[in-house]
PDB file of C-alpha atoms and ligand atoms in Angstrom:
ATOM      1  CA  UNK A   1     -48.181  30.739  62.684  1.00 36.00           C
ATOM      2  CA  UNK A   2     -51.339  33.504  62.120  1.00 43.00           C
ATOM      3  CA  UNK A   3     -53.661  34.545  64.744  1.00 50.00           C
ATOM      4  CA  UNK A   4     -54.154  32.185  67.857  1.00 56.00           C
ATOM      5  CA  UNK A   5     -57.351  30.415  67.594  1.00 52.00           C
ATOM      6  CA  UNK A   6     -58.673  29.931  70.987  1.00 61.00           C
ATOM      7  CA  UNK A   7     -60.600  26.941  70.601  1.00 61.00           C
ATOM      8  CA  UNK A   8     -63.429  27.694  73.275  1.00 64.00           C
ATOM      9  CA  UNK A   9     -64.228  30.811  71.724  1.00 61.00           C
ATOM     10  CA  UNK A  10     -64.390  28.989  68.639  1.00 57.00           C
ATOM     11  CA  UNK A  11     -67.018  26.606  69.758  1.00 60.00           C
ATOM     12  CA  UNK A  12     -69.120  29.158  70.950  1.00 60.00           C
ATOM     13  CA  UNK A  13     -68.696  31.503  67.719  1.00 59.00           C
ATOM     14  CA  UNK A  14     -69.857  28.948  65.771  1.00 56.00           C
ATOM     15  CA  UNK A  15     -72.994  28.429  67.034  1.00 47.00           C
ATOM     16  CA  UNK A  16     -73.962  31.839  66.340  1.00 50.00           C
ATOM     17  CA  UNK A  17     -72.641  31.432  63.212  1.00 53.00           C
ATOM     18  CA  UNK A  18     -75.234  29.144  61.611  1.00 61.00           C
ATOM     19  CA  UNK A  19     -75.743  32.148  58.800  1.00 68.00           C
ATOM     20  CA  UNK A  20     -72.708  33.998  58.021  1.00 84.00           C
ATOM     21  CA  UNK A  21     -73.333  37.142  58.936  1.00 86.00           C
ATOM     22  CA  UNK A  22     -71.207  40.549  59.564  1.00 90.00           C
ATOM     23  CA  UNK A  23     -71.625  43.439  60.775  1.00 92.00           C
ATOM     24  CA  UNK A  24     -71.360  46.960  58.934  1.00 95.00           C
ATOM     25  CA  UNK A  25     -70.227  50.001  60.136  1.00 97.00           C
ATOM     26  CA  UNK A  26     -72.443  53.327  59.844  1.00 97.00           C
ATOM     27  CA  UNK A  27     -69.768  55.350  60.915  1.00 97.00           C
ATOM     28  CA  UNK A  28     -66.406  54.116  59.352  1.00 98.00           C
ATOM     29  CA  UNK A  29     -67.719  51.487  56.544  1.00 97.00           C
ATOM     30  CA  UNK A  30     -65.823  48.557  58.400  1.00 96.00           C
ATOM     31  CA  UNK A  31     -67.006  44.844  58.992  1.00 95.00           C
ATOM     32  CA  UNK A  32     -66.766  43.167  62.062  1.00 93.00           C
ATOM     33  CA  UNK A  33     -67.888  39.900  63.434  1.00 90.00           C
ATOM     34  CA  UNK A  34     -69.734  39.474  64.821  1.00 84.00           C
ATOM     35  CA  UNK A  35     -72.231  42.220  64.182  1.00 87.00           C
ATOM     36  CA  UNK A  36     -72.331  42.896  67.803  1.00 87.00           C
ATOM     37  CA  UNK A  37     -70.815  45.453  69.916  1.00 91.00           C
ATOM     38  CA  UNK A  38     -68.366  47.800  68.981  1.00 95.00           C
ATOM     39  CA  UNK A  39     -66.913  48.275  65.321  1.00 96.00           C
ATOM     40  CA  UNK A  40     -63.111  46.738  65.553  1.00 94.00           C
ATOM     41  CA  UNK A  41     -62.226  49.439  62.863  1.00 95.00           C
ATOM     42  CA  UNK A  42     -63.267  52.717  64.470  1.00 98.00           C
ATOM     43  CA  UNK A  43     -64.664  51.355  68.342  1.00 97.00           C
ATOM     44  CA  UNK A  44     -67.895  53.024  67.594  1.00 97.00           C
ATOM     45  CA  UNK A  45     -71.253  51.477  69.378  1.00 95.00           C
ATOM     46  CA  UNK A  46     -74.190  50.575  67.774  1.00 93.00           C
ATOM     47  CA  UNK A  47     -73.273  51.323  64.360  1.00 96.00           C
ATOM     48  CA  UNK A  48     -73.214  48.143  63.238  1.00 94.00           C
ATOM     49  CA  UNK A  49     -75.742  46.939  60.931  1.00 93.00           C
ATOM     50  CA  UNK A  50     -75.645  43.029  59.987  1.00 89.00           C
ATOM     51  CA  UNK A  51     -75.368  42.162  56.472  1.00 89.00           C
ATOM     52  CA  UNK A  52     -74.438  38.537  54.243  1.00 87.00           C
ATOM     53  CA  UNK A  53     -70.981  39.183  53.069  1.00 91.00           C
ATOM     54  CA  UNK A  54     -70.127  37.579  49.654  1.00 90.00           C
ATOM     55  CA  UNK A  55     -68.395  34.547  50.969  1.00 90.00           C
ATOM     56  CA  UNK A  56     -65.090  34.269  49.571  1.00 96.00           C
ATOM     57  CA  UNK A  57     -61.953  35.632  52.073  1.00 97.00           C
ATOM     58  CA  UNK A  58     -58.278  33.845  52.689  1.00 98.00           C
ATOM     59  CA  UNK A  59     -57.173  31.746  55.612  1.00 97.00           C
ATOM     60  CA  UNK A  60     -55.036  33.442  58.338  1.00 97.00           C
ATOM     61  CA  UNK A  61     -54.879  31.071  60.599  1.00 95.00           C
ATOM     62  CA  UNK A  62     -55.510  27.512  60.358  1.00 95.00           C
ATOM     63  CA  UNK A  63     -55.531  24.226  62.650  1.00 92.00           C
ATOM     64  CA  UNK A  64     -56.901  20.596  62.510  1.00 93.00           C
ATOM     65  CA  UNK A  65     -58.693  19.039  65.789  1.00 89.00           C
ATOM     66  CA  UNK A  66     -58.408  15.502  66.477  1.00 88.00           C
ATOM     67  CA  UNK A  67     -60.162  15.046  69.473  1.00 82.00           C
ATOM     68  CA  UNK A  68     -61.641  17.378  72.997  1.00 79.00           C
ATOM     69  CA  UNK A  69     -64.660  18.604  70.464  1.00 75.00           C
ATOM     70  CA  UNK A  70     -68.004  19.523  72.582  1.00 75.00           C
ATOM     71  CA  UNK A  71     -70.067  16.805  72.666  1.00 76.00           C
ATOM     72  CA  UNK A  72     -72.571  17.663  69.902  1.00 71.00           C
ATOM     73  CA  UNK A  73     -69.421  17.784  67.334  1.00 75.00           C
ATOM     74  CA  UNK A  74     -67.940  14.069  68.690  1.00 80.00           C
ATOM     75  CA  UNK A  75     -69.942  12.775  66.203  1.00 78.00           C
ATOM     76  CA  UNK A  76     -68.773  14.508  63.247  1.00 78.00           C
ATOM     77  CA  UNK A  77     -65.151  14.411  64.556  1.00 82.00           C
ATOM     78  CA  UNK A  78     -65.212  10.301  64.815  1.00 84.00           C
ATOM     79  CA  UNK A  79     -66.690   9.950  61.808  1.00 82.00           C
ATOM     80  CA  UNK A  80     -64.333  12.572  59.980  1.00 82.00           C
ATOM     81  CA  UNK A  81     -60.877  11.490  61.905  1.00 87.00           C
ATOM     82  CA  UNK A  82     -59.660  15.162  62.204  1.00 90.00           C
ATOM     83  CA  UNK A  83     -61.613  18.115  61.450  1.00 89.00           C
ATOM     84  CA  UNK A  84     -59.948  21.616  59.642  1.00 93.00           C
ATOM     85  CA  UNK A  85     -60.991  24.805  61.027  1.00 92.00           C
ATOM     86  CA  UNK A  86     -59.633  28.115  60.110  1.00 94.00           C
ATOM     87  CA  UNK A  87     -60.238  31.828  60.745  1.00 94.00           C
ATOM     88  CA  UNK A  88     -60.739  33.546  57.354  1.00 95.00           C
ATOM     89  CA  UNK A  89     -60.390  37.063  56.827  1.00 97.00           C
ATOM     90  CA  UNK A  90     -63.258  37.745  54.472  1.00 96.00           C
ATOM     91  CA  UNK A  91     -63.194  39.887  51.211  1.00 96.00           C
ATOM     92  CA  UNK A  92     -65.194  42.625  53.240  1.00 95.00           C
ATOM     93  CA  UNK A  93     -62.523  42.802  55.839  1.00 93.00           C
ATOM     94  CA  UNK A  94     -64.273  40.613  58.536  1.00 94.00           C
ATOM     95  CA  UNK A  95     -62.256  37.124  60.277  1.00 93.00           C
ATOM     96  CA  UNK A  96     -64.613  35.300  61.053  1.00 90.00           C
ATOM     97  CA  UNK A  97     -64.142  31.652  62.213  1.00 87.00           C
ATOM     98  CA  UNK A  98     -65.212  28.347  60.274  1.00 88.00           C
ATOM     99  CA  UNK A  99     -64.499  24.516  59.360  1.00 90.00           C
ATOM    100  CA  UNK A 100     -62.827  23.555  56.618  1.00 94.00           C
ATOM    101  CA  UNK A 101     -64.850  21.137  54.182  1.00 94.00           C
ATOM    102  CA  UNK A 102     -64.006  19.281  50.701  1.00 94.00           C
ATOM    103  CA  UNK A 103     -60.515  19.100  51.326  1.00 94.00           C
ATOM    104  CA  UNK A 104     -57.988  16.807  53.546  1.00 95.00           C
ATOM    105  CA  UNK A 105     -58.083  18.845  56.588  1.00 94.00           C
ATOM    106  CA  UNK A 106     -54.259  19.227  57.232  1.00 94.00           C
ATOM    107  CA  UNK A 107     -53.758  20.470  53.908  1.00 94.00           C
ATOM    108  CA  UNK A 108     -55.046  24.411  53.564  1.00 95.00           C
ATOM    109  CA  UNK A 109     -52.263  26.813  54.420  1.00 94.00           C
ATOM    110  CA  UNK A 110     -52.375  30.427  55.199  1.00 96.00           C
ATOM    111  CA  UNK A 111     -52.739  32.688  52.575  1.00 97.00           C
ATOM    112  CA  UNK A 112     -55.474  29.885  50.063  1.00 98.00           C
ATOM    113  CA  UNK A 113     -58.579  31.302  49.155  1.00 98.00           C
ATOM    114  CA  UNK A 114     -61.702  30.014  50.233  1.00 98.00           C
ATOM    115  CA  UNK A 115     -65.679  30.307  49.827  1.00 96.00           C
ATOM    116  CA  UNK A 116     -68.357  29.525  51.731  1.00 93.00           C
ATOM    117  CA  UNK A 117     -70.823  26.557  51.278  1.00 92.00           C
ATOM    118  CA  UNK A 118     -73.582  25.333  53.075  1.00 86.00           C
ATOM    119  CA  UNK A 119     -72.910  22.130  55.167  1.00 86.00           C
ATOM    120  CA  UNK A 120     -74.449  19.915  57.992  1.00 81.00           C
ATOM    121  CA  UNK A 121     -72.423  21.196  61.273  1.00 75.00           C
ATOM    122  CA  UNK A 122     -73.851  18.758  63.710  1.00 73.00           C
ATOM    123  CA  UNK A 123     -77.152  16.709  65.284  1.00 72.00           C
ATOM    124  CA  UNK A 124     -78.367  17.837  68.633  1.00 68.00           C
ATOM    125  CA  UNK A 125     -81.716  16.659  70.058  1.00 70.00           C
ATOM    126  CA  UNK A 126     -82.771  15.263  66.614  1.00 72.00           C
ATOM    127  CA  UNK A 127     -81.728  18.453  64.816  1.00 70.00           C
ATOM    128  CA  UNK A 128     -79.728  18.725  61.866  1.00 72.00           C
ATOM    129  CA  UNK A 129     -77.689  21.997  62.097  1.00 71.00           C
ATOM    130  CA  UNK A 130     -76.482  23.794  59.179  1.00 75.00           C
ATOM    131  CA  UNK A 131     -74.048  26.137  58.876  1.00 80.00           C
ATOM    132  CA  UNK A 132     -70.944  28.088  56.711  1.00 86.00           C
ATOM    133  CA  UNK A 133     -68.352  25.668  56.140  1.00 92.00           C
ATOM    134  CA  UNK A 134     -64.970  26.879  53.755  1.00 95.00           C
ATOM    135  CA  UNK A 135     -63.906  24.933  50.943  1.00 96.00           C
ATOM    136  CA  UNK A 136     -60.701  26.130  49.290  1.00 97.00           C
ATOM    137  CA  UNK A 137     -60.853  27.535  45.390  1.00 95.00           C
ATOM    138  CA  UNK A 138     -58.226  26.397  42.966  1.00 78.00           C
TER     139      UNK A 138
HETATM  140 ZN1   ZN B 201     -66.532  51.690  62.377  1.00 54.48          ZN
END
């Protein structure tokens, strides 16, 4: 069901993804994430000028993980059990990648609106890192 979430790429996405942000399109108006390289809309290059979308989008594909999380996440995933993540396709057009946070993690389906909060990701070296989480809205 929905997009294949490649789970590597996902880990790596989210580390760059501590603020949410998107990239906007001088040429076409389109958002893509993340506000590097070429526009997804309209394939132009550097046109893309990062902005803080508003934060609420739906869930197009969704997926639990309950275990082979990146060391710095092993943490979060004992403590948690199983951890939801989901690609959301924001308001502004963008899918962007993200856990899934206030909410039993197997239960979000496609198609549920969520917004963005601000949650602890993980602890590396002594650091607390922060970062977009989704909860869903009733
Ligand atoms: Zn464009």
């Amino acid at each position: 069901m929905g997009a294949y979430l490649s789970l590597p790429t996902w880990w790596r996405s989210l580390d760059s993804r501590y603020r949410l942000v998107i990239g906007e399109c001088s040429a076409c108006g389109g958002y893509t994430f993340p506000a590097e390289g070429a526009c997804v809309e309209c394939d132009a290059v550097d046109t893309l000028e990062p902005v803080e979308p508003a934060g609420t989008g739906e869930i197009v594909a969704h997926t639990v993980i309950e275990g082979g999380a990146p060391p710095e996440f092993s943490r979060l995933l004992d403590a948690a059990g199983a951890i939801g993540v989901a690609i959301v396709e924001l308001d502004e057009g963008a899918r962007v990648p993200g856990m899934l946070t206030d909410c039993d993690p197997h239960a979000p389906e496609r198609g549920d609106t969520v917004e963005r909060v601000v949650r602890r990701i993980y602890e590396q070296e002594g650091v607390v890192r922060y970062g977009t989480k989704f909860r869903p809205v009733e």
